[in-house]
mmCIF file of C-alpha atoms and ligand atoms in Angstrom:
data_model
loop_
_atom_site.group_PDB
_atom_site.id
_atom_site.type_symbol
_atom_site.label_atom_id
_atom_site.label_comp_id
_atom_site.label_asym_id
_atom_site.label_seq_id
_atom_site.Cartn_x
_atom_site.Cartn_y
_atom_site.Cartn_z
ATOM 1 C CA UNK A 958 -22.567 -7.633 10.091
ATOM 2 C CA UNK A 959 -21.616 -10.411 7.612
ATOM 3 C CA UNK A 960 -22.365 -9.627 3.982
ATOM 4 C CA UNK A 961 -24.969 -11.778 2.224
ATOM 5 C CA UNK A 962 -23.741 -14.006 -0.594
ATOM 6 C CA UNK A 963 -24.467 -12.690 -4.084
ATOM 7 C CA UNK A 964 -27.420 -14.654 -5.486
ATOM 8 C CA UNK A 965 -27.173 -16.910 -8.530
ATOM 9 C CA UNK A 966 -30.689 -16.945 -9.963
ATOM 10 C CA UNK A 967 -32.178 -15.962 -13.309
ATOM 11 C CA UNK A 968 -33.915 -12.987 -11.627
ATOM 12 C CA UNK A 969 -30.535 -11.203 -11.552
ATOM 13 C CA UNK A 970 -29.442 -11.960 -15.112
ATOM 14 C CA UNK A 971 -28.507 -8.693 -16.807
ATOM 15 C CA UNK A 972 -28.157 -6.634 -13.658
ATOM 16 C CA UNK A 973 -28.281 -6.658 -9.880
ATOM 17 C CA UNK A 974 -28.712 -4.106 -7.100
ATOM 18 C CA UNK A 975 -27.746 -4.052 -3.443
ATOM 19 C CA UNK A 976 -30.070 -2.028 -1.232
ATOM 20 C CA UNK A 977 -30.202 -1.779 2.540
ATOM 21 C CA UNK A 978 -28.012 -4.809 3.086
ATOM 22 C CA UNK A 979 -29.462 -7.248 0.548
ATOM 23 C CA UNK A 980 -29.040 -8.113 -3.128
ATOM 24 C CA UNK A 981 -32.255 -7.391 -5.033
ATOM 25 C CA UNK A 982 -33.336 -7.583 -8.697
ATOM 26 C CA UNK A 983 -33.072 -4.186 -10.446
ATOM 27 C CA UNK A 984 -36.876 -3.888 -10.625
ATOM 28 C CA UNK A 985 -37.060 -4.039 -6.819
ATOM 29 C CA UNK A 986 -34.335 -1.442 -6.155
ATOM 30 C CA UNK A 987 -36.199 1.574 -4.761
ATOM 31 C CA UNK A 988 -35.645 4.537 -2.441
ATOM 32 C CA UNK A 989 -38.127 6.357 -0.224
ATOM 33 C CA UNK A 990 -39.975 9.388 -1.530
ATOM 34 C CA UNK A 991 -38.856 11.117 1.681
ATOM 35 C CA UNK A 992 -35.135 10.377 1.312
ATOM 36 C CA UNK A 993 -33.186 13.654 1.190
ATOM 37 C CA UNK A 994 -31.161 12.089 -1.575
ATOM 38 C CA UNK A 995 -34.287 12.622 -3.684
ATOM 39 C CA UNK A 996 -35.812 15.780 -2.167
ATOM 40 C CA UNK A 997 -32.523 17.677 -1.751
ATOM 41 C CA UNK A 998 -30.017 15.915 -4.059
ATOM 42 C CA UNK A 999 -28.273 15.256 -0.748
ATOM 43 C CA UNK A 1000 -26.234 12.289 -1.898
ATOM 44 C CA UNK A 1001 -22.933 11.274 -3.363
ATOM 45 C CA UNK A 1002 -22.095 8.455 -5.699
ATOM 46 C CA UNK A 1003 -19.413 6.934 -7.865
ATOM 47 C CA UNK A 1004 -19.405 4.886 -11.038
ATOM 48 C CA UNK A 1005 -16.755 2.384 -12.054
ATOM 49 C CA UNK A 1006 -16.620 0.265 -15.188
ATOM 50 C CA UNK A 1007 -16.124 -3.445 -15.699
ATOM 51 C CA UNK A 1008 -14.596 -4.222 -19.067
ATOM 52 C CA UNK A 1009 -14.137 -7.755 -20.375
ATOM 53 C CA UNK A 1010 -14.634 -9.260 -16.952
ATOM 54 C CA UNK A 1011 -12.456 -6.936 -14.862
ATOM 55 C CA UNK A 1012 -13.035 -3.707 -12.936
ATOM 56 C CA UNK A 1013 -10.885 -0.818 -14.216
ATOM 57 C CA UNK A 1014 -9.201 1.373 -11.575
ATOM 58 C CA UNK A 1015 -11.597 0.213 -8.844
ATOM 59 C CA UNK A 1016 -9.200 1.392 -6.119
ATOM 60 C CA UNK A 1017 -9.250 4.935 -7.477
ATOM 61 C CA UNK A 1018 -13.050 4.965 -7.577
ATOM 62 C CA UNK A 1019 -13.279 3.624 -4.012
ATOM 63 C CA UNK A 1020 -10.825 6.275 -2.803
ATOM 64 C CA UNK A 1021 -12.843 9.043 -4.496
ATOM 65 C CA UNK A 1022 -16.127 7.666 -3.107
ATOM 66 C CA UNK A 1023 -14.862 7.529 0.489
ATOM 67 C CA UNK A 1024 -13.395 11.047 0.120
ATOM 68 C CA UNK A 1025 -16.780 12.276 -1.170
ATOM 69 C CA UNK A 1026 -18.575 10.627 1.773
ATOM 70 C CA UNK A 1027 -16.259 12.427 4.212
ATOM 71 C CA UNK A 1028 -16.728 15.804 2.554
ATOM 72 C CA UNK A 1029 -20.525 15.324 2.582
ATOM 73 C CA UNK A 1030 -20.563 14.075 6.192
ATOM 74 C CA UNK A 1031 -22.180 10.866 5.023
ATOM 75 C CA UNK A 1032 -21.390 7.364 6.256
ATOM 76 C CA UNK A 1033 -21.963 3.883 4.888
ATOM 77 C CA UNK A 1034 -22.102 0.794 7.109
ATOM 78 C CA UNK A 1035 -19.369 -0.977 5.113
ATOM 79 C CA UNK A 1036 -15.599 -1.039 5.051
ATOM 80 C CA UNK A 1037 -13.654 -0.529 1.845
ATOM 81 C CA UNK A 1038 -13.113 -4.303 1.558
ATOM 82 C CA UNK A 1039 -16.841 -4.969 2.044
ATOM 83 C CA UNK A 1040 -17.770 -2.356 -0.524
ATOM 84 C CA UNK A 1041 -15.441 -3.990 -3.031
ATOM 85 C CA UNK A 1042 -17.111 -7.352 -2.322
ATOM 86 C CA UNK A 1043 -20.617 -5.866 -2.761
ATOM 87 C CA UNK A 1044 -19.694 -4.383 -6.146
ATOM 88 C CA UNK A 1045 -18.141 -7.662 -7.260
ATOM 89 C CA UNK A 1046 -21.293 -9.425 -6.011
ATOM 90 C CA UNK A 1047 -23.580 -7.200 -8.131
ATOM 91 C CA UNK A 1048 -21.530 -7.849 -11.289
ATOM 92 C CA UNK A 1049 -21.232 -11.553 -10.585
ATOM 93 C CA UNK A 1050 -24.983 -11.944 -9.911
ATOM 94 C CA UNK A 1051 -25.812 -9.998 -13.079
ATOM 95 C CA UNK A 1052 -23.416 -12.177 -15.098
ATOM 96 C CA UNK A 1053 -22.034 -8.993 -16.697
ATOM 97 C CA UNK A 1054 -18.758 -8.904 -18.662
ATOM 98 C CA UNK A 1055 -18.970 -5.178 -19.493
ATOM 99 C CA UNK A 1056 -20.752 -3.194 -16.826
ATOM 100 C CA UNK A 1057 -21.599 0.203 -15.367
ATOM 101 C CA UNK A 1058 -21.342 -0.203 -11.615
ATOM 102 C CA UNK A 1059 -22.653 2.487 -9.281
ATOM 103 C CA UNK A 1060 -22.330 3.010 -5.530
ATOM 104 C CA UNK A 1061 -24.632 5.601 -3.952
ATOM 105 C CA UNK A 1062 -25.072 7.037 -0.468
ATOM 106 C CA UNK A 1063 -28.054 9.237 0.325
ATOM 107 C CA UNK A 1064 -28.734 11.297 3.460
ATOM 108 C CA UNK A 1065 -31.778 9.114 4.151
ATOM 109 C CA UNK A 1066 -35.043 9.990 5.869
ATOM 110 C CA UNK A 1067 -34.896 12.185 8.986
ATOM 111 C CA UNK A 1068 -37.570 11.567 11.643
ATOM 112 C CA UNK A 1069 -40.962 13.023 10.579
ATOM 113 C CA UNK A 1070 -40.956 16.816 10.883
ATOM 114 C CA UNK A 1071 -37.230 17.002 11.664
ATOM 115 C CA UNK A 1072 -35.067 19.249 9.506
ATOM 116 C CA UNK A 1073 -31.723 18.359 11.042
ATOM 117 C CA UNK A 1074 -29.588 16.258 8.640
ATOM 118 C CA UNK A 1075 -27.683 14.790 11.594
ATOM 119 C CA UNK A 1076 -30.812 12.869 12.564
ATOM 120 C CA UNK A 1077 -31.098 11.007 9.272
ATOM 121 C CA UNK A 1078 -29.935 7.437 8.886
ATOM 122 C CA UNK A 1079 -27.755 7.466 5.749
ATOM 123 C CA UNK A 1080 -28.626 4.836 3.130
ATOM 124 C CA UNK A 1081 -26.305 2.881 0.879
ATOM 125 C CA UNK A 1082 -27.147 1.398 -2.527
ATOM 126 C CA UNK A 1083 -25.153 -0.185 -5.317
ATOM 127 C CA UNK A 1084 -25.996 -1.688 -8.668
ATOM 128 C CA UNK A 1085 -24.462 -3.157 -11.786
ATOM 129 C CA UNK A 1086 -26.092 -2.822 -15.212
ATOM 130 C CA UNK A 1087 -24.748 -3.419 -18.731
ATOM 131 C CA UNK A 1088 -22.007 -0.923 -19.747
ATOM 132 C CA UNK A 1089 -23.386 2.544 -20.552
ATOM 133 C CA UNK A 1090 -21.696 4.648 -23.252
ATOM 134 C CA UNK A 1091 -21.792 8.452 -23.048
ATOM 135 C CA UNK A 1092 -22.515 8.342 -26.795
ATOM 136 C CA UNK A 1093 -23.457 5.271 -28.836
ATOM 137 C CA UNK A 1094 -20.628 3.593 -30.759
ATOM 138 C CA UNK A 1095 -22.386 4.477 -34.001
ATOM 139 C CA UNK A 1096 -22.511 8.136 -32.978
ATOM 140 C CA UNK A 1097 -18.834 7.996 -31.982
ATOM 141 C CA UNK A 1098 -17.917 6.741 -35.482
ATOM 142 C CA UNK A 1099 -20.224 9.213 -37.193
ATOM 143 C CA UNK A 1100 -18.808 12.038 -35.058
ATOM 144 C CA UNK A 1101 -20.191 13.691 -31.940
ATOM 145 C CA UNK A 1102 -21.294 17.317 -32.345
ATOM 146 C CA UNK A 1103 -20.706 19.115 -29.007
ATOM 147 C CA UNK A 1104 -22.687 22.216 -28.055
ATOM 148 C CA UNK A 1105 -20.816 24.674 -25.827
ATOM 149 C CA UNK A 1106 -23.633 26.014 -23.688
ATOM 150 C CA UNK A 1107 -23.256 29.370 -21.989
ATOM 151 C CA UNK A 1108 -25.040 28.001 -18.955
ATOM 152 C CA UNK A 1109 -22.786 28.088 -15.905
ATOM 153 C CA UNK A 1110 -21.975 24.993 -13.897
ATOM 154 C CA UNK A 1111 -23.182 25.430 -10.313
ATOM 155 C CA UNK A 1112 -20.478 27.462 -8.535
ATOM 156 C CA UNK A 1113 -17.707 25.392 -6.904
ATOM 157 C CA UNK A 1114 -18.136 27.600 -3.833
ATOM 158 C CA UNK A 1115 -21.725 26.330 -3.576
ATOM 159 C CA UNK A 1116 -21.303 22.656 -4.426
ATOM 160 C CA UNK A 1117 -17.822 21.128 -4.343
ATOM 161 C CA UNK A 1118 -17.450 19.646 -7.838
ATOM 162 C CA UNK A 1119 -14.801 17.181 -6.633
ATOM 163 C CA UNK A 1120 -17.621 15.431 -4.743
ATOM 164 C CA UNK A 1121 -19.417 13.379 -7.359
ATOM 165 C CA UNK A 1122 -22.939 14.741 -7.092
ATOM 166 C CA UNK A 1123 -26.444 14.773 -8.527
ATOM 167 C CA UNK A 1124 -26.622 18.576 -8.948
ATOM 168 C CA UNK A 1125 -27.274 18.161 -12.635
ATOM 169 C CA UNK A 1126 -30.023 20.681 -13.463
ATOM 170 C CA UNK A 1127 -27.487 22.915 -15.250
ATOM 171 C CA UNK A 1128 -26.082 19.953 -17.190
ATOM 172 C CA UNK A 1129 -29.497 18.563 -18.111
ATOM 173 C CA UNK A 1130 -30.754 21.975 -19.275
ATOM 174 C CA UNK A 1131 -27.612 22.322 -21.385
ATOM 175 C CA UNK A 1132 -28.536 19.013 -23.036
ATOM 176 C CA UNK A 1133 -31.919 20.496 -23.992
ATOM 177 C CA UNK A 1134 -30.029 23.512 -25.422
ATOM 178 C CA UNK A 1135 -27.939 21.079 -27.473
ATOM 179 C CA UNK A 1136 -30.883 19.023 -28.740
ATOM 180 C CA UNK A 1137 -32.836 22.205 -29.631
ATOM 181 C CA UNK A 1138 -29.879 23.108 -31.897
ATOM 182 C CA UNK A 1139 -29.546 19.649 -33.410
ATOM 183 C CA UNK A 1140 -26.330 18.850 -31.495
ATOM 184 C CA UNK A 1141 -25.528 15.563 -29.765
ATOM 185 C CA UNK A 1142 -24.352 16.619 -26.319
ATOM 186 C CA UNK A 1143 -23.189 19.666 -24.403
ATOM 187 C CA UNK A 1144 -20.730 21.146 -21.975
ATOM 188 C CA UNK A 1145 -21.144 24.143 -19.681
ATOM 189 C CA UNK A 1146 -18.860 26.978 -18.593
ATOM 190 C CA UNK A 1147 -17.722 28.464 -15.279
ATOM 191 C CA UNK A 1148 -18.469 31.981 -14.046
ATOM 192 C CA UNK A 1149 -15.467 33.328 -15.985
ATOM 193 C CA UNK A 1150 -16.592 31.761 -19.244
ATOM 194 C CA UNK A 1151 -14.065 28.940 -19.216
ATOM 195 C CA UNK A 1152 -15.057 25.479 -20.379
ATOM 196 C CA UNK A 1153 -16.081 23.389 -17.342
ATOM 197 C CA UNK A 1154 -17.541 19.895 -17.909
ATOM 198 C CA UNK A 1155 -20.497 18.084 -19.414
ATOM 199 C CA UNK A 1156 -23.187 15.614 -18.328
ATOM 200 C CA UNK A 1157 -20.920 12.754 -17.296
ATOM 201 C CA UNK A 1158 -17.605 13.842 -18.745
ATOM 202 C CA UNK A 1159 -14.548 16.113 -18.574
ATOM 203 C CA UNK A 1160 -13.473 18.094 -21.632
ATOM 204 C CA UNK A 1161 -10.020 18.310 -23.265
ATOM 205 C CA UNK A 1162 -8.680 20.153 -26.310
ATOM 206 C CA UNK A 1163 -5.474 19.878 -28.329
ATOM 207 C CA UNK A 1164 -3.774 22.878 -29.930
ATOM 208 C CA UNK A 1165 -0.430 22.673 -31.750
ATOM 209 C CA UNK A 1166 0.290 19.324 -30.084
ATOM 210 C CA UNK A 1167 -0.397 20.481 -26.510
ATOM 211 C CA UNK A 1168 -3.255 18.893 -24.566
ATOM 212 C CA UNK A 1169 -5.329 21.293 -22.427
ATOM 213 C CA UNK A 1170 -7.941 20.698 -19.746
ATOM 214 C CA UNK A 1171 -9.551 22.682 -16.917
ATOM 215 C CA UNK A 1172 -7.575 22.814 -13.672
ATOM 216 C CA UNK A 1173 -10.474 23.224 -11.251
ATOM 217 C CA UNK A 1174 -14.215 23.697 -10.959
ATOM 218 C CA UNK A 1175 -14.827 20.183 -12.319
ATOM 219 C CA UNK A 1176 -15.096 16.617 -11.098
ATOM 220 C CA UNK A 1177 -11.629 15.104 -10.944
ATOM 221 C CA UNK A 1178 -12.701 12.292 -13.263
ATOM 222 C CA UNK A 1179 -10.838 9.024 -12.995
ATOM 223 C CA UNK A 1180 -10.769 8.949 -16.806
ATOM 224 C CA UNK A 1181 -9.499 12.552 -16.811
ATOM 225 C CA UNK A 1182 -6.705 11.375 -14.534
ATOM 226 C CA UNK A 1183 -6.040 8.429 -16.853
ATOM 227 C CA UNK A 1184 -5.775 10.795 -19.835
ATOM 228 C CA UNK A 1185 -3.416 13.071 -17.864
ATOM 229 C CA UNK A 1186 -1.222 10.129 -16.850
ATOM 230 C CA UNK A 1187 -1.203 8.830 -20.424
ATOM 231 C CA UNK A 1188 -0.089 12.259 -21.721
ATOM 232 C CA UNK A 1189 2.848 12.010 -19.318
ATOM 233 C CA UNK A 1190 3.625 8.441 -20.401
ATOM 234 C CA UNK A 1191 3.410 9.304 -24.096
ATOM 235 C CA UNK A 1192 5.410 12.516 -23.680
ATOM 236 C CA UNK A 1193 2.526 14.688 -24.865
ATOM 237 C CA UNK A 1194 2.794 18.305 -23.691
ATOM 238 C CA UNK A 1195 -0.009 19.019 -21.217
ATOM 239 C CA UNK A 1196 -1.387 22.230 -19.766
ATOM 240 C CA UNK A 1197 -3.855 22.019 -16.885
ATOM 241 C CA UNK A 1198 -5.289 25.535 -16.746
ATOM 242 C CA UNK A 1199 -8.536 27.376 -17.497
ATOM 243 C CA UNK A 1200 -9.681 26.811 -21.108
ATOM 244 C CA UNK A 1201 -11.472 29.834 -22.642
ATOM 245 C CA UNK A 1202 -14.383 28.973 -24.964
ATOM 246 C CA UNK A 1203 -12.711 30.870 -27.857
ATOM 247 C CA UNK A 1204 -9.552 28.774 -27.413
ATOM 248 C CA UNK A 1205 -11.593 25.603 -27.658
ATOM 249 C CA UNK A 1206 -13.368 26.835 -30.792
ATOM 250 C CA UNK A 1207 -9.891 27.327 -32.337
ATOM 251 C CA UNK A 1208 -8.630 23.871 -31.239
ATOM 252 C CA UNK A 1209 -7.194 21.224 -33.590
ATOM 253 C CA UNK A 1210 -8.829 18.370 -31.656
ATOM 254 C CA UNK A 1211 -11.350 18.070 -28.836
ATOM 255 C CA UNK A 1212 -12.116 14.974 -26.779
ATOM 256 C CA UNK A 1213 -14.164 13.981 -23.744
ATOM 257 C CA UNK A 1214 -13.193 11.629 -20.933
ATOM 258 C CA UNK A 1215 -15.657 9.485 -19.012
ATOM 259 C CA UNK A 1216 -15.988 6.115 -17.341
ATOM 260 C CA UNK A 1217 -18.765 5.715 -19.917
ATOM 261 C CA UNK A 1218 -16.419 5.231 -22.857
ATOM 262 C CA UNK A 1219 -12.937 6.438 -21.895
ATOM 263 C CA UNK A 1220 -11.532 8.935 -24.394
ATOM 264 C CA UNK A 1221 -14.194 10.044 -26.893
ATOM 265 C CA UNK A 1222 -13.289 12.182 -29.921
ATOM 266 C CA UNK A 1223 -15.423 15.185 -30.867
ATOM 267 C CA UNK A 1224 -16.052 15.836 -34.571
ATOM 268 C CA UNK A 1225 -17.818 19.207 -34.439
ATOM 269 C CA UNK A 1226 -18.316 22.133 -32.083
ATOM 270 C CA UNK A 1227 -21.773 23.652 -32.573
ATOM 271 C CA UNK A 1228 -21.970 22.244 -36.079
ATOM 272 C CA UNK A 1229 -18.493 23.473 -37.137
ATOM 273 C CA UNK A 1230 -16.138 20.574 -38.015
ATOM 274 C CA UNK A 1231 -12.887 20.483 -36.062
ATOM 275 C CA UNK A 1232 -9.766 20.377 -38.263
ATOM 276 C CA UNK A 1233 -8.933 16.830 -37.131
ATOM 277 C CA UNK A 1234 -11.364 14.018 -36.281
ATOM 278 C CA UNK A 1235 -10.315 11.781 -34.731
ATOM 279 C CA UNK A 1236 -7.062 13.680 -34.442
ATOM 280 C CA UNK A 1237 -3.650 12.028 -34.033
ATOM 281 C CA UNK A 1238 -3.287 12.935 -30.347
ATOM 282 C CA UNK A 1239 -6.810 11.769 -29.479
ATOM 283 C CA UNK A 1240 -6.260 8.530 -31.409
ATOM 284 C CA UNK A 1241 -3.081 7.771 -29.473
ATOM 285 C CA UNK A 1242 -4.850 8.420 -26.186
ATOM 286 C CA UNK A 1243 -7.818 6.203 -27.147
ATOM 287 C CA UNK A 1244 -5.466 3.310 -27.965
ATOM 288 C CA UNK A 1245 -3.450 3.836 -24.788
ATOM 289 C CA UNK A 1246 -6.629 4.095 -22.677
ATOM 290 C CA UNK A 1247 -7.906 0.690 -23.798
ATOM 291 C CA UNK A 1248 -4.431 -0.894 -23.649
ATOM 292 C CA UNK A 1249 -4.205 0.186 -20.001
ATOM 293 C CA UNK A 1250 -7.143 -2.129 -19.237
ATOM 294 C CA UNK A 1251 -4.732 -5.067 -19.659
ATOM 295 C CA UNK A 1252 -2.264 -3.767 -17.052
ATOM 296 C CA UNK A 1253 -2.460 -5.799 -13.836
ATOM 297 C CA UNK A 1254 -2.139 -2.689 -11.654
ATOM 298 C CA UNK A 1255 -5.474 -1.341 -12.885
ATOM 299 C CA UNK A 1256 -7.441 -4.596 -13.277
ATOM 300 C CA UNK A 1257 -9.558 -6.259 -10.623
ATOM 301 C CA UNK A 1258 -10.999 -9.388 -12.299
ATOM 302 C CA UNK A 1259 -14.495 -10.580 -11.365
ATOM 303 C CA UNK A 1260 -14.663 -14.180 -10.195
ATOM 304 C CA UNK A 1261 -17.912 -15.348 -11.808
ATOM 305 C CA UNK A 1262 -17.834 -18.728 -10.036
ATOM 306 C CA UNK A 1263 -17.570 -17.365 -6.486
HETATM 307 N N1 PLP B 454 -17.844 15.320 -14.771
HETATM 308 C C1 PLP B 454 -19.070 14.966 -14.329
HETATM 309 C C2 PLP B 454 -20.047 16.033 -13.940
HETATM 310 C C3 PLP B 454 -19.422 13.612 -14.234
HETATM 311 O O1 PLP B 454 -20.636 13.273 -13.769
HETATM 312 C C4 PLP B 454 -18.493 12.626 -14.638
HETATM 313 C C5 PLP B 454 -18.841 11.199 -14.561
HETATM 314 O O2 PLP B 454 -19.969 10.835 -14.360
HETATM 315 C C6 PLP B 454 -17.241 13.028 -15.119
HETATM 316 C C7 PLP B 454 -16.941 14.384 -15.141
HETATM 317 C C8 PLP B 454 -16.212 12.004 -15.550
HETATM 318 O O3 PLP B 454 -15.721 11.297 -14.441
HETATM 319 P P1 PLP B 454 -15.108 9.827 -14.578
HETATM 320 O O4 PLP B 454 -13.994 9.925 -15.556
HETATM 321 O O5 PLP B 454 -14.650 9.477 -13.207
HETATM 322 O O6 PLP B 454 -16.208 8.964 -15.095
#
């Protein structure tokens, strides 16, 4: 089926969605009340950024999205090349230079009364909206205070965390824990009490010059991967292994990684200032993260005239 051409009307200015084969204004992008994506969180998604007119690491996000679809036994009616074109179309129609671009596949609506997921027609959606930061730039300057919640991330044996998913009740409740304590955001732990991840980000710490992050039980974030690759490039010692909460409380520096902002320094853990904010290692990684956006290998420029 040929793809429709991305529209060029004022109705799309500031954002555009693609739902069930057509570009639609954001206000018209809706899913059915009976879609299992809503009633069972039976969906997968991915989010890629556009920065200064170019997608960053789009190939890596597409690869992760198609891997997630396979693991979830979901299918979209588009090839990889078509999906790329749809995402470009949403950004182009929205006229966005810096954007948050999501692709979503839900199980869909099985025939009335049926409880067999194989009978559902999977649904595909995408949208581009202005860039979303995990924490506002003002808060980043002021210093993010991270609450380490003792809530456990849903077990990896139950929900594969490498599939980007909407099983966020644990993460959202940990945010309430954080706000109740006057903190800015939160992360959760695994069943062994090791630091897992937070609502939309992976967590890193630095101790005596070595960078540490969880080995498993978390989403393999594309920004996490970028930070890992940058540690290798910059010759920073790196240890990918379980991170006990006590080790993180004794860290020199802590930072988060997310498509929503890249490498974000943490100033305090549960109200206690970290010794270095932003620390020297985090600062180098932040600079290297943004510099990488200029490398041709990771850029996929949007053609706004197409
Ligand atoms: N962990 C979770 C639970 C997430 O939802 C996200 C992103 O939304 C991340 C980690 C970071 O992943 P990425 O760097 O690909 O944005």
